[in-house]
Tab-separated table of C-alpha atoms in Angstrom:
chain	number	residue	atom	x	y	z
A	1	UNK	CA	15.264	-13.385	-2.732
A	2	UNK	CA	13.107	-10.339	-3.716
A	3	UNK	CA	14.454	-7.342	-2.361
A	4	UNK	CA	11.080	-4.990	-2.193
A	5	UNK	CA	12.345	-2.062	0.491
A	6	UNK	CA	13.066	0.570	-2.379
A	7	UNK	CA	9.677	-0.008	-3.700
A	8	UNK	CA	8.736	0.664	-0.382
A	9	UNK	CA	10.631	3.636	0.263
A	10	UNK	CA	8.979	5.209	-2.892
A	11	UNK	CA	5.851	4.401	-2.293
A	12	UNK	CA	5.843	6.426	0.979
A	13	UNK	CA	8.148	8.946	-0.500
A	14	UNK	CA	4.717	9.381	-3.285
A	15	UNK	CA	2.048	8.910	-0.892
A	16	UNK	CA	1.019	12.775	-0.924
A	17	UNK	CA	0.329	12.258	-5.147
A	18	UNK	CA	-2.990	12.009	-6.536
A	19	UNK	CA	-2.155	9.671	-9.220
A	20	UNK	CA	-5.698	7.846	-9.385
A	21	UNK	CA	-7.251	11.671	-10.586
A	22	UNK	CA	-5.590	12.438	-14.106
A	23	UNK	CA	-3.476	15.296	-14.419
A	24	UNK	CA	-5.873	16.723	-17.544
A	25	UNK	CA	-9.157	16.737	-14.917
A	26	UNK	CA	-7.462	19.126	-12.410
A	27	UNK	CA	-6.170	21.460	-15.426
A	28	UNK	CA	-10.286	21.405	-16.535
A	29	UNK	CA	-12.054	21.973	-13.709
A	30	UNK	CA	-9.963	24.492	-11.754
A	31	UNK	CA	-10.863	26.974	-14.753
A	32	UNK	CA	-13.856	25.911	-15.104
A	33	UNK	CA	-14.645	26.560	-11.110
A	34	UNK	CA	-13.265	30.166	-11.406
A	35	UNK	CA	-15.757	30.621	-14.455
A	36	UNK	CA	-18.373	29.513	-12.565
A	37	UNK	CA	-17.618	31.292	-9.696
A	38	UNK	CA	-17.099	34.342	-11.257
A	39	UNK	CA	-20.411	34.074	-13.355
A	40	UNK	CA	-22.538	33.009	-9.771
A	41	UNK	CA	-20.834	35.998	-8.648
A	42	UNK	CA	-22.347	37.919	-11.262
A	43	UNK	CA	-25.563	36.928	-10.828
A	44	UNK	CA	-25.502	37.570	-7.119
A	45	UNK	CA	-24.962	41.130	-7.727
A	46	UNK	CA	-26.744	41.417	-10.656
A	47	UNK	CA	-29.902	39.456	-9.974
A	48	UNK	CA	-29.534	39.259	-6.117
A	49	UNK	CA	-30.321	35.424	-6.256
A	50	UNK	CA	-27.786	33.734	-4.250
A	51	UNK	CA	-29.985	30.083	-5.497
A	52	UNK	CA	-27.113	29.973	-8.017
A	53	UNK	CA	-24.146	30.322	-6.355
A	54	UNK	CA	-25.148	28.309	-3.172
A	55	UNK	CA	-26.250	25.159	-6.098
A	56	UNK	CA	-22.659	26.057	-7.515
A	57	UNK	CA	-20.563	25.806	-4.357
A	58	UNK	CA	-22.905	22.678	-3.549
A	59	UNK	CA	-21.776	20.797	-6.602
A	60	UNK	CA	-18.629	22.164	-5.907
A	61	UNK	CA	-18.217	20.369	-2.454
A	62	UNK	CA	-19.123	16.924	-4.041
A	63	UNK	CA	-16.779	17.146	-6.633
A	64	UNK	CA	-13.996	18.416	-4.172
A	65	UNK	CA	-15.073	16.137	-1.621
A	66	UNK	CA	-15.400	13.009	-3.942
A	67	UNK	CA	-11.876	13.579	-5.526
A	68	UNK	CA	-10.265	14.523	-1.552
A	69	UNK	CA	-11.226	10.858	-0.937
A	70	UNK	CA	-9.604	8.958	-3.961
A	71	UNK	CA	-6.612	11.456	-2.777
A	72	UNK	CA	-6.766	9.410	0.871
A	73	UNK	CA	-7.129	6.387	-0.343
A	74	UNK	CA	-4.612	6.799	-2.745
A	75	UNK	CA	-1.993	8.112	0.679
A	76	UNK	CA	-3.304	4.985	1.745
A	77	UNK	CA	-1.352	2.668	-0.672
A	78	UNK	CA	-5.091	1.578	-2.257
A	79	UNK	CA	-5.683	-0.786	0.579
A	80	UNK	CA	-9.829	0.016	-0.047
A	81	UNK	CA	-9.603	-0.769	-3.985
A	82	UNK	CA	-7.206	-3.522	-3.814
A	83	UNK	CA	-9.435	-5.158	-1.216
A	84	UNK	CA	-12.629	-4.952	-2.935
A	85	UNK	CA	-11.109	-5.891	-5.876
A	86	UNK	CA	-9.856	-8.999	-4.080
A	87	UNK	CA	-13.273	-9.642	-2.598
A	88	UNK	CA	-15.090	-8.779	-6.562
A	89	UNK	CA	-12.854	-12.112	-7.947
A	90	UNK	CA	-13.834	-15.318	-7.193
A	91	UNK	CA	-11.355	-18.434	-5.985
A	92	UNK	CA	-10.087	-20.523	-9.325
A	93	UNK	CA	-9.142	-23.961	-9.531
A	94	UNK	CA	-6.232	-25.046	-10.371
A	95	UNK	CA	-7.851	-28.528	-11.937
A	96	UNK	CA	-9.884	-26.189	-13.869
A	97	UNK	CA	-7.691	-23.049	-15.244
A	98	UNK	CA	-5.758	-22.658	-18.018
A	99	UNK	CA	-2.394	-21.434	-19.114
A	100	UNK	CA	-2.019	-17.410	-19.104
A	101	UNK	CA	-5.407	-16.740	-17.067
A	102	UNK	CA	-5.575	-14.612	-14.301
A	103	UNK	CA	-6.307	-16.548	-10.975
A	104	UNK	CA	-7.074	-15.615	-7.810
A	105	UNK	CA	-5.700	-18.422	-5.629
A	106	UNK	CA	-6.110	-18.586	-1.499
A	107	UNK	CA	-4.564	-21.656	0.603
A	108	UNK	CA	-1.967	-22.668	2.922
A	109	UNK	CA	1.603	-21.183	1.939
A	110	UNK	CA	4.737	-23.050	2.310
A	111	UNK	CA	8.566	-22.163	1.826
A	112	UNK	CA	10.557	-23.245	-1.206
A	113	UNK	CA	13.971	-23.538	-1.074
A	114	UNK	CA	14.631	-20.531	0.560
A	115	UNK	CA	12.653	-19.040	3.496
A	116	UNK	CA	13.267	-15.200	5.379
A	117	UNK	CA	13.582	-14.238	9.184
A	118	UNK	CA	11.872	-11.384	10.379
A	119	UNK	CA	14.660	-8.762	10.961
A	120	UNK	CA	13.267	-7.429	14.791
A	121	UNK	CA	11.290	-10.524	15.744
A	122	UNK	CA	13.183	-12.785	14.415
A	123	UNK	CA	10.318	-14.680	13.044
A	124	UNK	CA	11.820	-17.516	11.455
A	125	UNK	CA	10.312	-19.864	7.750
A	126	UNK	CA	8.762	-17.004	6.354
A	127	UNK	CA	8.403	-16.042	2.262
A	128	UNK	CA	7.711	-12.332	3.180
A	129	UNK	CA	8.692	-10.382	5.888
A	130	UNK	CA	8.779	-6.270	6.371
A	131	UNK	CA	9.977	-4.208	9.197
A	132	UNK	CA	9.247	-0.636	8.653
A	133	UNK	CA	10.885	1.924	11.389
A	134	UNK	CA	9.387	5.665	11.293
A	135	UNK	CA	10.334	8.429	13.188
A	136	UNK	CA	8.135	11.645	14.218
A	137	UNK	CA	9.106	14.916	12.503
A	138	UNK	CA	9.701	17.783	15.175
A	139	UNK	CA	11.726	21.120	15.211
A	140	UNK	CA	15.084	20.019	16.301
A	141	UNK	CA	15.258	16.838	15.150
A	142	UNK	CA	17.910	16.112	12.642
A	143	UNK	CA	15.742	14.928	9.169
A	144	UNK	CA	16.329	11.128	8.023
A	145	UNK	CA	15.727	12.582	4.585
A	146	UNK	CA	14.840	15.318	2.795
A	147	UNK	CA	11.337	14.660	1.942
A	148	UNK	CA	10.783	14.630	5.503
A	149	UNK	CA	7.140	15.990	7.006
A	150	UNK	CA	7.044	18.255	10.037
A	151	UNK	CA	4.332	17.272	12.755
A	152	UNK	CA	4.072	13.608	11.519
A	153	UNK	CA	5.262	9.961	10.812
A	154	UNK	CA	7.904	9.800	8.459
A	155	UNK	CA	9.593	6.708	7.216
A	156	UNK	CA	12.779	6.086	8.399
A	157	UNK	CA	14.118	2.598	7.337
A	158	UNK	CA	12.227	-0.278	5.945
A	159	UNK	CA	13.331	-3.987	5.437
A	160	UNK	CA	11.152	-5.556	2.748
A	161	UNK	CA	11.904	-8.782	1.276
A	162	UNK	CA	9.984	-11.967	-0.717
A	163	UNK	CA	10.911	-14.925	-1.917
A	164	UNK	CA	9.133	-18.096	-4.041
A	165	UNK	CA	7.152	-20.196	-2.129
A	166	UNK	CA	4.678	-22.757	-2.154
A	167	UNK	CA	0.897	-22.510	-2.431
A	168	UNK	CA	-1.648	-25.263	-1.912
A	169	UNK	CA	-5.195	-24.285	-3.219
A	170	UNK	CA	-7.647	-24.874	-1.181
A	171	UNK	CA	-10.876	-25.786	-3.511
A	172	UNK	CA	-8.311	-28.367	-5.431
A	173	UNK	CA	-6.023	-29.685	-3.448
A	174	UNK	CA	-3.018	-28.809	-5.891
A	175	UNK	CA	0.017	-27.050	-4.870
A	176	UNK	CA	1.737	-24.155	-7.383
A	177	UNK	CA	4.829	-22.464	-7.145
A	178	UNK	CA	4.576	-18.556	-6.663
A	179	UNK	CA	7.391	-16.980	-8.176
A	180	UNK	CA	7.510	-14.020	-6.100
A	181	UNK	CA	11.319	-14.083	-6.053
A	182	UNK	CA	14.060	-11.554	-7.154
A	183	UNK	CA	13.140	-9.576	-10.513
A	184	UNK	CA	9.164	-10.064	-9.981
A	185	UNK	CA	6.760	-7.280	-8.592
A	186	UNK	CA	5.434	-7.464	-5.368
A	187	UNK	CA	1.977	-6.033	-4.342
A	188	UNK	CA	1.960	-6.897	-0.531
A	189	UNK	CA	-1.585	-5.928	1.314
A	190	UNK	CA	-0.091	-7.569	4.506
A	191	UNK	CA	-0.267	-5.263	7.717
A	192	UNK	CA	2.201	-4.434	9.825
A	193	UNK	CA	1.851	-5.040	13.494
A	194	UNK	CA	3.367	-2.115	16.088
A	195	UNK	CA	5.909	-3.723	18.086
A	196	UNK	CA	7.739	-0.748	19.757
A	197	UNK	CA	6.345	3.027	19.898
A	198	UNK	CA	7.889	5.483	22.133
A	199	UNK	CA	6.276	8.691	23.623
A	200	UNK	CA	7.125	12.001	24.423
A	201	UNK	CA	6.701	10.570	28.428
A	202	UNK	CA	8.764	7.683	27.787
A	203	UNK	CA	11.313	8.068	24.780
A	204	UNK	CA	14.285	6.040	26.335
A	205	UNK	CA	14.795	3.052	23.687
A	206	UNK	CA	14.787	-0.491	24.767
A	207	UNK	CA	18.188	-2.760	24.750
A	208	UNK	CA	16.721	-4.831	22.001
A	209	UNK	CA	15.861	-1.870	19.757
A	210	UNK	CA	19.051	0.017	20.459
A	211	UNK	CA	21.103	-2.875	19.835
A	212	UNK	CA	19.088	-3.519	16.184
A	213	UNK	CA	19.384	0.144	15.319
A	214	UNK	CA	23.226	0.068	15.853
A	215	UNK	CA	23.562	-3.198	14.039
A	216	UNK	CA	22.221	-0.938	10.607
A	217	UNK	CA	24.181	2.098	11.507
A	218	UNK	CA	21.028	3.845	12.725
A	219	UNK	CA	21.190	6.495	15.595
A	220	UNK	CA	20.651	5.326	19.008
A	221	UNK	CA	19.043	8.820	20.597
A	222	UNK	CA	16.149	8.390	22.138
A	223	UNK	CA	13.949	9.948	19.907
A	224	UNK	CA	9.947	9.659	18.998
A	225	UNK	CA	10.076	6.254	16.777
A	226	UNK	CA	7.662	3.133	16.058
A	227	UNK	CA	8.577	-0.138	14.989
A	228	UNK	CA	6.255	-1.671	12.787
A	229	UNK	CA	6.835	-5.651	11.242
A	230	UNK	CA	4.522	-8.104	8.898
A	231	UNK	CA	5.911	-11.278	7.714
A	232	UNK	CA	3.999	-14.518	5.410
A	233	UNK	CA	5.189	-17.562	7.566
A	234	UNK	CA	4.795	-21.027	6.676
A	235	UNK	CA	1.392	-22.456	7.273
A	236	UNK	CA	-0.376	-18.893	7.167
A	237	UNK	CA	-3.356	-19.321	4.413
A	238	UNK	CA	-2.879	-16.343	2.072
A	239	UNK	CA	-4.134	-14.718	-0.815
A	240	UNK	CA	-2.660	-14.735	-4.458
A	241	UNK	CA	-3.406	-12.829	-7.675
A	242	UNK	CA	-1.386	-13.514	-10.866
A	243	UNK	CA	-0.834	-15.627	-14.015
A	244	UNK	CA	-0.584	-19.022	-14.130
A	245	UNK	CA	1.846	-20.682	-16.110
A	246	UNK	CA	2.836	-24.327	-16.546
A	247	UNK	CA	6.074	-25.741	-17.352
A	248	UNK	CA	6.816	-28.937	-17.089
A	249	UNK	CA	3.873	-29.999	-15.383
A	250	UNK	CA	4.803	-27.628	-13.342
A	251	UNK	CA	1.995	-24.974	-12.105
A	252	UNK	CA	3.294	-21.672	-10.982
A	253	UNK	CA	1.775	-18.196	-10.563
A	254	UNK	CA	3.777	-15.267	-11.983
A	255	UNK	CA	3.376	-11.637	-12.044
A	256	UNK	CA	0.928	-10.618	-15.335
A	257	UNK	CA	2.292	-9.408	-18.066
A	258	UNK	CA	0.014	-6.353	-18.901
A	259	UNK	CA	-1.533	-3.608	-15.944
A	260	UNK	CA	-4.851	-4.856	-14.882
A	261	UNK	CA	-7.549	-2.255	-13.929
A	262	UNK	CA	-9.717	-2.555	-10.560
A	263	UNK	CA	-12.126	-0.655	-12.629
A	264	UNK	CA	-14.698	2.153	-11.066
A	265	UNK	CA	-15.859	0.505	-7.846
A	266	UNK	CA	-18.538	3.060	-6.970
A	267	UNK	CA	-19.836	0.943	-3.716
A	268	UNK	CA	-16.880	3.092	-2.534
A	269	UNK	CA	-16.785	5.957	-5.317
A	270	UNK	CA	-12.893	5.399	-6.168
A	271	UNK	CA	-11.333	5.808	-9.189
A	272	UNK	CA	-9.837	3.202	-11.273
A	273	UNK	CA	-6.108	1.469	-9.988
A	274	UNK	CA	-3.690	0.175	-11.949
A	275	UNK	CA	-2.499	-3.133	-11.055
A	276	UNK	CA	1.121	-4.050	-11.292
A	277	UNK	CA	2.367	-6.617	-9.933
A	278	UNK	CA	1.881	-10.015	-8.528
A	279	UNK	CA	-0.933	-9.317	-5.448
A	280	UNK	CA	-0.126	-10.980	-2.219
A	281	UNK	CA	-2.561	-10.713	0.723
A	282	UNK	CA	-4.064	-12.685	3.744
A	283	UNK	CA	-6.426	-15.216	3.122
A	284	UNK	CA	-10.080	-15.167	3.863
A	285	UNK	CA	-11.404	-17.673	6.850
């Protein structure tokens, strides 16, 4: 079993980075937007043409405005980029592929020897399951940690677990083992339904959710909280992305060895994304 809840945690904990926009373009064009400014300025008082300065701030609110949006996606865990790079690759074959290619396969998954139970739900034969809790930041409320946000959603506790499982490719017929076990990365794309969301009218907690929150030493006030789970179960079709490898006539899909790049998809104008990991996401119709 693949416990994935700290990579969780720290992917929240980072969501207010902008890692896609290197550190080296902010350094070079904050100077070079005072400079500019300052010389538009100049020419405004000197010249009294504002044509310049208004083309300046112009260019200046696509630039801002283009990198603002990598920024969102980015707070956004890359759902955009990872999707349309999903969508760009095209289904293998497992009759056809070779050893040490990257394959995108999509099918009907199945558990191995070991399967997971939703943690709320109780969802039972699943080879991924997450519950995430968050809690509302407000004056007066005591902080669940100290990267807490005022005045919005803040993670609270998160349950995220995989395990190796069974895929059977749909263009082929073949099954392959996904090793998406313990000590292999885990890019999950799978949503999270809302299962329980109190309100400022109604903040009294269930029996159900009070009892689950005391069985993981979490407080019981009622409190502004939503309850959020997504799980794989056997028989869902899903999505894989990784290396295949055979061993002893054995197929199975492991994490890739090296980052892979989404590349510049500029049908949405994001930045590059480094891909590490073994990609796991619902399957197309």
């Amino acid at each position: 079993m693949n416990d994935l809840s700290n990579a969780a945690v720290s992917e929240h904990q980072t969501s207010f980075s902008c890692k896609p926009i290197p550190s080296l373009a902010l350094f070079i064009l904050i100077p070079l937007f005072l400079i500019g400014l300052f010389v538009s300025v100049f020419i405004l008082v000197v010249v009294h043409n504002a044509a310049f300065l208004l083309s300046f701030l112009l260019l200046f609110a696509l630039v801002a405005s283009f990198l603002a949006w990598n920024a969102v996606n980015w707070r956004h865990h890359n759902r955009s980029a990872f999707a349309i790079f999903i969508n760009s690759l095209p289904d293998s074959d497992l009759r056809l592929a070779r050893e040490g290619q990257l394959v995108k396969i999509t099918g009907v998954a199945s558990c191995g020897s070991l399967s997971l139970e939703t943690s709320y739900e109780r969802v039972a034969r699943c080879m991924y399951a997450s519950t995430l809790l968050y809690e509302y930041g407000q004056f007066g409320l005591k902080p669940a940690n100290v990267k807490r946000s005022w005045f919005q959603w803040n993670l609270a506790y998160c349950e995220r677990f995989s395990t190796d499982f069974y895929i059977t490719d749909r263009k082929s017929g073949i099954s392959a083992v996904v090793k998406a076990g313990s000590g292999c990365k885990v890019i999950p794309l799978i949503i999270e339904n809302k299962l329980v969301t109190t309100t400022n009218q109604r903040r009294a907690l269930s029996p159900h959710l009070s009892n689950w929150l005391r069985e993981r030493n979490l407080s019981g006030e009622a409190r502004l909280l939503r309850l959020e789970e997504g799980y794989v179960q056997e028989g869902n079709t899903v999505t894989v992305i990784g290396m295949l490898r055979k061993v002893d006539d054995v197929l199975m899909i492991v994490q890739t060895p090296e980052l892979i790049s989404t590349g510049c998809l500029w049908q949405r104008l994001l930045l590059p994304v480094d891909v590490d990991g073994l990609i796991l996401a619902p399957g197309g119709p």
